[in-house]
Amino acid sequence: AAGTAFALFAGLAVMDHTRLLPSRPLEGFPHFPPTFIFGLLVAFAATVFISAHFITTIMADLRRTTADLVREKATLDGIIQGIGAGLIVLDGSSRVTWANDQAGRWFPDLRPGEACHRVLAGREAPCEGCNALEAARQGRPCSLEHVHGGRRFLVTQSGVRDGAGALAHRLLLVQ
């Protein structure tokens, strides 16, 4: 489309210059010489070409970066699924945001948005004075023993802080 518009305007400029199709300025508008209009068209075409080149380059970089990220994610997923332990991520309000397959097998009620105390301790109410939450707030890891479904689990957790230093998530390693 840009090439067609460029050819049309260039053709009009040439026809005006050769007097095949002379132009007259509209009343109240200045008359620009054809060379000026042709220069504008060349500048516009160059801008379109350079912009297209940069957009194409940026898109190729994004595709490569996305492919790299997908490969890295697959590698990390393989490692996380293969460690033989459960991994659970809780948000700042102690609700599940993510868990690996092993944690899902051990805790069938494990679903995103589910409260930690329901999943790990089988309790309806939050654990009174939760040691794990308090340890995470203080920036130290904590290990607790939980019994769920007749099995004993060692749950080691640590806090993950955001850029401002506030507790954003808790990472639980369940063995």
PDB file of C-alpha atoms in Angstrom:
ATOM      1  CA  ALA A   1       0.000   0.000   0.000  1.00  0.00           C
ATOM      2  CA  ALA A   2       2.841   2.413   0.827  1.00  0.00           C
ATOM      3  CA  GLY A   3       4.580   1.539  -2.445  1.00  0.00           C
ATOM      4  CA  THR A   4       1.389   2.216  -4.428  1.00  0.00           C
ATOM      5  CA  ALA A   5       0.853   5.567  -2.722  1.00  0.00           C
ATOM      6  CA  PHE A   6       4.501   6.468  -3.304  1.00  0.00           C
ATOM      7  CA  ALA A   7       4.266   5.582  -7.026  1.00  0.00           C
ATOM      8  CA  LEU A   8       1.040   7.574  -7.391  1.00  0.00           C
ATOM      9  CA  PHE A   9       2.454  10.720  -5.760  1.00  0.00           C
ATOM     10  CA  ALA A  10       5.773  10.392  -7.601  1.00  0.00           C
ATOM     11  CA  GLY A  11       3.881  10.022 -10.879  1.00  0.00           C
ATOM     12  CA  LEU A  12       1.819  13.130 -10.127  1.00  0.00           C
ATOM     13  CA  ALA A  13       4.976  15.088  -9.337  1.00  0.00           C
ATOM     14  CA  VAL A  14       6.609  13.999 -12.614  1.00  0.00           C
ATOM     15  CA  MET A  15       3.475  14.813 -14.612  1.00  0.00           C
ATOM     16  CA  ASP A  16       3.308  18.248 -13.017  1.00  0.00           C
ATOM     17  CA  HIS A  17       6.997  18.879 -13.726  1.00  0.00           C
ATOM     18  CA  THR A  18       6.640  17.831 -17.396  1.00  0.00           C
ATOM     19  CA  ARG A  19       3.381  19.777 -17.686  1.00  0.00           C
ATOM     20  CA  LEU A  20       1.452  16.642 -18.715  1.00  0.00           C
ATOM     21  CA  LEU A  21      -0.876  17.267 -15.782  1.00  0.00           C
ATOM     22  CA  PRO A  22      -0.159  20.739 -14.467  1.00  0.00           C
ATOM     23  CA  SER A  23      -1.348  21.540 -10.984  1.00  0.00           C
ATOM     24  CA  ARG A  24      -2.722  24.791  -9.695  1.00  0.00           C
ATOM     25  CA  PRO A  25      -2.639  25.761  -6.057  1.00  0.00           C
ATOM     26  CA  LEU A  26      -5.957  25.774  -4.283  1.00  0.00           C
ATOM     27  CA  GLU A  27      -7.078  29.154  -3.137  1.00  0.00           C
ATOM     28  CA  GLY A  28      -5.543  29.930   0.239  1.00  0.00           C
ATOM     29  CA  PHE A  29      -3.017  27.047   0.074  1.00  0.00           C
ATOM     30  CA  PRO A  30       0.615  27.514  -0.896  1.00  0.00           C
ATOM     31  CA  HIS A  31       1.955  25.895  -4.043  1.00  0.00           C
ATOM     32  CA  PHE A  32       4.880  23.554  -3.389  1.00  0.00           C
ATOM     33  CA  PRO A  33       7.235  22.684  -6.213  1.00  0.00           C
ATOM     34  CA  PRO A  34       7.193  19.015  -7.328  1.00  0.00           C
ATOM     35  CA  THR A  35      10.756  18.485  -6.107  1.00  0.00           C
ATOM     36  CA  PHE A  36       9.662  19.453  -2.598  1.00  0.00           C
ATOM     37  CA  ILE A  37       6.741  17.008  -2.719  1.00  0.00           C
ATOM     38  CA  PHE A  38       9.006  14.303  -4.135  1.00  0.00           C
ATOM     39  CA  GLY A  39      11.472  14.925  -1.299  1.00  0.00           C
ATOM     40  CA  LEU A  40       8.680  14.523   1.243  1.00  0.00           C
ATOM     41  CA  LEU A  41       7.648  11.265  -0.397  1.00  0.00           C
ATOM     42  CA  VAL A  42      11.223   9.965  -0.328  1.00  0.00           C
ATOM     43  CA  ALA A  43      11.538  10.913   3.342  1.00  0.00           C
ATOM     44  CA  PHE A  44       8.211   9.206   4.103  1.00  0.00           C
ATOM     45  CA  ALA A  45       9.233   6.049   2.218  1.00  0.00           C
ATOM     46  CA  ALA A  46      12.588   5.972   4.018  1.00  0.00           C
ATOM     47  CA  THR A  47      10.835   6.347   7.379  1.00  0.00           C
ATOM     48  CA  VAL A  48       8.423   3.523   6.545  1.00  0.00           C
ATOM     49  CA  PHE A  49      11.291   1.270   5.401  1.00  0.00           C
ATOM     50  CA  ILE A  50      13.449   1.976   8.464  1.00  0.00           C
ATOM     51  CA  SER A  51      10.476   1.521  10.810  1.00  0.00           C
ATOM     52  CA  ALA A  52       9.591  -1.784   9.159  1.00  0.00           C
ATOM     53  CA  HIS A  53      13.209  -2.917   9.491  1.00  0.00           C
ATOM     54  CA  PHE A  54      13.344  -2.079  13.200  1.00  0.00           C
ATOM     55  CA  ILE A  55       9.954  -3.666  13.893  1.00  0.00           C
ATOM     56  CA  THR A  56      11.039  -6.826  12.069  1.00  0.00           C
ATOM     57  CA  THR A  57      14.294  -6.922  14.050  1.00  0.00           C
ATOM     58  CA  ILE A  58      12.490  -6.392  17.365  1.00  0.00           C
ATOM     59  CA  MET A  59       9.923  -9.093  16.546  1.00  0.00           C
ATOM     60  CA  ALA A  60      12.694 -11.574  15.649  1.00  0.00           C
ATOM     61  CA  ASP A  61      14.430 -10.815  18.965  1.00  0.00           C
ATOM     62  CA  LEU A  62      11.148 -11.314  20.839  1.00  0.00           C
ATOM     63  CA  ARG A  63      10.572 -14.656  19.085  1.00  0.00           C
ATOM     64  CA  ARG A  64      14.097 -15.827  20.013  1.00  0.00           C
ATOM     65  CA  THR A  65      13.675 -14.663  23.603  1.00  0.00           C
ATOM     66  CA  THR A  66      10.273 -16.348  23.862  1.00  0.00           C
ATOM     67  CA  ALA A  67      11.699 -19.600  22.491  1.00  0.00           C
ATOM     68  CA  ASP A  68      14.565 -19.386  25.020  1.00  0.00           C
ATOM     69  CA  LEU A  69      12.089 -18.805  27.861  1.00  0.00           C
ATOM     70  CA  VAL A  70       9.933 -21.753  26.768  1.00  0.00           C
ATOM     71  CA  ARG A  71      13.026 -24.010  26.750  1.00  0.00           C
ATOM     72  CA  GLU A  72      14.095 -22.747  30.195  1.00  0.00           C
ATOM     73  CA  LYS A  73      10.578 -23.287  31.549  1.00  0.00           C
ATOM     74  CA  ALA A  74      10.555 -26.859  30.231  1.00  0.00           C
ATOM     75  CA  THR A  75      13.935 -27.494  31.876  1.00  0.00           C
ATOM     76  CA  LEU A  76      12.782 -26.055  35.205  1.00  0.00           C
ATOM     77  CA  ASP A  77       9.487 -27.964  35.036  1.00  0.00           C
ATOM     78  CA  GLY A  78      11.441 -31.183  34.503  1.00  0.00           C
ATOM     79  CA  ILE A  79      13.659 -30.445  37.496  1.00  0.00           C
ATOM     80  CA  ILE A  80      10.748 -29.440  39.749  1.00  0.00           C
ATOM     81  CA  GLN A  81       8.647 -32.460  38.792  1.00  0.00           C
ATOM     82  CA  GLY A  82      11.609 -34.820  39.151  1.00  0.00           C
ATOM     83  CA  ILE A  83      12.831 -33.924  42.644  1.00  0.00           C
ATOM     84  CA  GLY A  84      10.391 -36.266  44.367  1.00  0.00           C
ATOM     85  CA  ALA A  85       9.242 -33.632  46.830  1.00  0.00           C
ATOM     86  CA  GLY A  86       6.203 -31.416  46.872  1.00  0.00           C
ATOM     87  CA  LEU A  87       6.582 -27.726  46.127  1.00  0.00           C
ATOM     88  CA  ILE A  88       3.804 -25.297  46.993  1.00  0.00           C
ATOM     89  CA  VAL A  89       3.782 -21.511  46.550  1.00  0.00           C
ATOM     90  CA  LEU A  90       1.507 -19.452  48.780  1.00  0.00           C
ATOM     91  CA  ASP A  91       0.609 -15.789  48.322  1.00  0.00           C
ATOM     92  CA  GLY A  92       0.814 -13.150  51.053  1.00  0.00           C
ATOM     93  CA  SER A  93      -2.551 -14.245  52.471  1.00  0.00           C
ATOM     94  CA  SER A  94      -1.440 -17.915  52.744  1.00  0.00           C
ATOM     95  CA  ARG A  95      -3.448 -19.104  49.734  1.00  0.00           C
ATOM     96  CA  VAL A  96      -2.084 -21.575  47.196  1.00  0.00           C
ATOM     97  CA  THR A  97      -0.946 -19.967  43.936  1.00  0.00           C
ATOM     98  CA  TRP A  98       1.004 -22.918  42.457  1.00  0.00           C
ATOM     99  CA  ALA A  99       2.021 -26.484  43.279  1.00  0.00           C
ATOM    100  CA  ASN A 100       3.909 -29.239  41.507  1.00  0.00           C
ATOM    101  CA  ASP A 101       2.383 -32.629  40.646  1.00  0.00           C
ATOM    102  CA  GLN A 102       3.883 -34.427  43.658  1.00  0.00           C
ATOM    103  CA  ALA A 103       2.231 -31.995  46.088  1.00  0.00           C
ATOM    104  CA  GLY A 104      -1.051 -32.528  44.231  1.00  0.00           C
ATOM    105  CA  ARG A 105      -0.770 -36.300  44.665  1.00  0.00           C
ATOM    106  CA  TRP A 106      -0.086 -36.001  48.407  1.00  0.00           C
ATOM    107  CA  PHE A 107      -2.729 -33.343  49.028  1.00  0.00           C
ATOM    108  CA  PRO A 108      -5.764 -34.055  46.818  1.00  0.00           C
ATOM    109  CA  ASP A 109      -7.590 -30.921  48.042  1.00  0.00           C
ATOM    110  CA  LEU A 110      -4.746 -28.721  46.775  1.00  0.00           C
ATOM    111  CA  ARG A 111      -6.198 -26.099  44.421  1.00  0.00           C
ATOM    112  CA  PRO A 112      -5.221 -22.536  43.530  1.00  0.00           C
ATOM    113  CA  GLY A 113      -6.841 -20.133  45.983  1.00  0.00           C
ATOM    114  CA  GLU A 114      -7.208 -22.787  48.697  1.00  0.00           C
ATOM    115  CA  ALA A 115      -6.006 -21.767  52.160  1.00  0.00           C
ATOM    116  CA  CYS A 116      -2.790 -23.320  53.486  1.00  0.00           C
ATOM    117  CA  HIS A 117      -4.405 -24.515  56.744  1.00  0.00           C
ATOM    118  CA  ARG A 118      -7.098 -26.453  54.836  1.00  0.00           C
ATOM    119  CA  VAL A 119      -4.640 -28.174  52.525  1.00  0.00           C
ATOM    120  CA  LEU A 120      -1.752 -29.009  54.849  1.00  0.00           C
ATOM    121  CA  ALA A 121      -3.364 -29.288  58.259  1.00  0.00           C
ATOM    122  CA  GLY A 122      -6.928 -30.181  57.292  1.00  0.00           C
ATOM    123  CA  ARG A 123      -8.196 -27.328  59.474  1.00  0.00           C
ATOM    124  CA  GLU A 124     -11.141 -25.037  58.862  1.00  0.00           C
ATOM    125  CA  ALA A 125      -9.525 -22.080  60.618  1.00  0.00           C
ATOM    126  CA  PRO A 126      -5.986 -20.709  60.289  1.00  0.00           C
ATOM    127  CA  CYS A 127      -3.485 -22.265  62.654  1.00  0.00           C
ATOM    128  CA  GLU A 128      -3.335 -20.191  65.841  1.00  0.00           C
ATOM    129  CA  GLY A 129      -0.035 -18.282  65.914  1.00  0.00           C
ATOM    130  CA  CYS A 130       1.235 -19.938  62.722  1.00  0.00           C
ATOM    131  CA  ASN A 131       4.955 -20.455  63.293  1.00  0.00           C
ATOM    132  CA  ALA A 132       5.658 -20.766  59.562  1.00  0.00           C
ATOM    133  CA  LEU A 133       4.010 -17.448  58.729  1.00  0.00           C
ATOM    134  CA  GLU A 134       5.764 -15.683  61.589  1.00  0.00           C
ATOM    135  CA  ALA A 135       9.139 -17.112  60.538  1.00  0.00           C
ATOM    136  CA  ALA A 136       8.539 -15.976  56.933  1.00  0.00           C
ATOM    137  CA  ARG A 137       7.670 -12.475  58.148  1.00  0.00           C
ATOM    138  CA  GLN A 138      10.918 -12.392  60.115  1.00  0.00           C
ATOM    139  CA  GLY A 139      12.885 -13.574  57.082  1.00  0.00           C
ATOM    140  CA  ARG A 140      13.995 -16.940  58.399  1.00  0.00           C
ATOM    141  CA  PRO A 141      13.194 -20.453  57.137  1.00  0.00           C
ATOM    142  CA  CYS A 142      11.063 -22.753  59.243  1.00  0.00           C
ATOM    143  CA  SER A 143      10.479 -26.521  59.296  1.00  0.00           C
ATOM    144  CA  LEU A 144       7.306 -28.047  60.705  1.00  0.00           C
ATOM    145  CA  GLU A 145       5.899 -31.537  60.825  1.00  0.00           C
ATOM    146  CA  HIS A 146       2.365 -32.111  59.529  1.00  0.00           C
ATOM    147  CA  VAL A 147       0.220 -35.228  59.531  1.00  0.00           C
ATOM    148  CA  HIS A 148      -2.159 -35.478  56.589  1.00  0.00           C
ATOM    149  CA  GLY A 149      -4.103 -38.534  55.496  1.00  0.00           C
ATOM    150  CA  GLY A 150      -2.214 -40.700  57.965  1.00  0.00           C
ATOM    151  CA  ARG A 151       1.189 -39.655  56.568  1.00  0.00           C
ATOM    152  CA  ARG A 152       3.792 -37.518  58.262  1.00  0.00           C
ATOM    153  CA  PHE A 153       5.310 -34.710  56.208  1.00  0.00           C
ATOM    154  CA  LEU A 154       8.208 -32.410  56.915  1.00  0.00           C
ATOM    155  CA  VAL A 155       7.326 -28.980  55.515  1.00  0.00           C
ATOM    156  CA  THR A 156      10.192 -26.517  55.151  1.00  0.00           C
ATOM    157  CA  GLN A 157       9.193 -23.036  54.117  1.00  0.00           C
ATOM    158  CA  SER A 158      10.837 -19.719  53.431  1.00  0.00           C
ATOM    159  CA  GLY A 159       9.544 -16.329  52.449  1.00  0.00           C
ATOM    160  CA  VAL A 160       9.973 -14.642  49.088  1.00  0.00           C
ATOM    161  CA  ARG A 161      10.091 -10.855  49.256  1.00  0.00           C
ATOM    162  CA  ASP A 162       9.064  -8.312  46.643  1.00  0.00           C
ATOM    163  CA  GLY A 163      11.208  -5.389  45.475  1.00  0.00           C
ATOM    164  CA  ALA A 164      10.152  -3.298  48.482  1.00  0.00           C
ATOM    165  CA  GLY A 165      11.138  -6.050  50.926  1.00  0.00           C
ATOM    166  CA  ALA A 166       7.582  -7.046  51.878  1.00  0.00           C
ATOM    167  CA  LEU A 167       6.596 -10.711  52.154  1.00  0.00           C
ATOM    168  CA  ALA A 168       5.040 -11.541  48.780  1.00  0.00           C
ATOM    169  CA  HIS A 169       5.058 -15.374  48.720  1.00  0.00           C
ATOM    170  CA  ARG A 170       6.007 -18.375  50.761  1.00  0.00           C
ATOM    171  CA  LEU A 171       7.721 -21.355  49.194  1.00  0.00           C
ATOM    172  CA  LEU A 172       6.957 -24.693  50.876  1.00  0.00           C
ATOM    173  CA  LEU A 173       9.096 -27.799  50.316  1.00  0.00           C
ATOM    174  CA  VAL A 174       7.124 -30.867  51.390  1.00  0.00           C
ATOM    175  CA  GLN A 175       8.930 -34.167  52.057  1.00  0.00           C
TER     176      GLN A 175
END
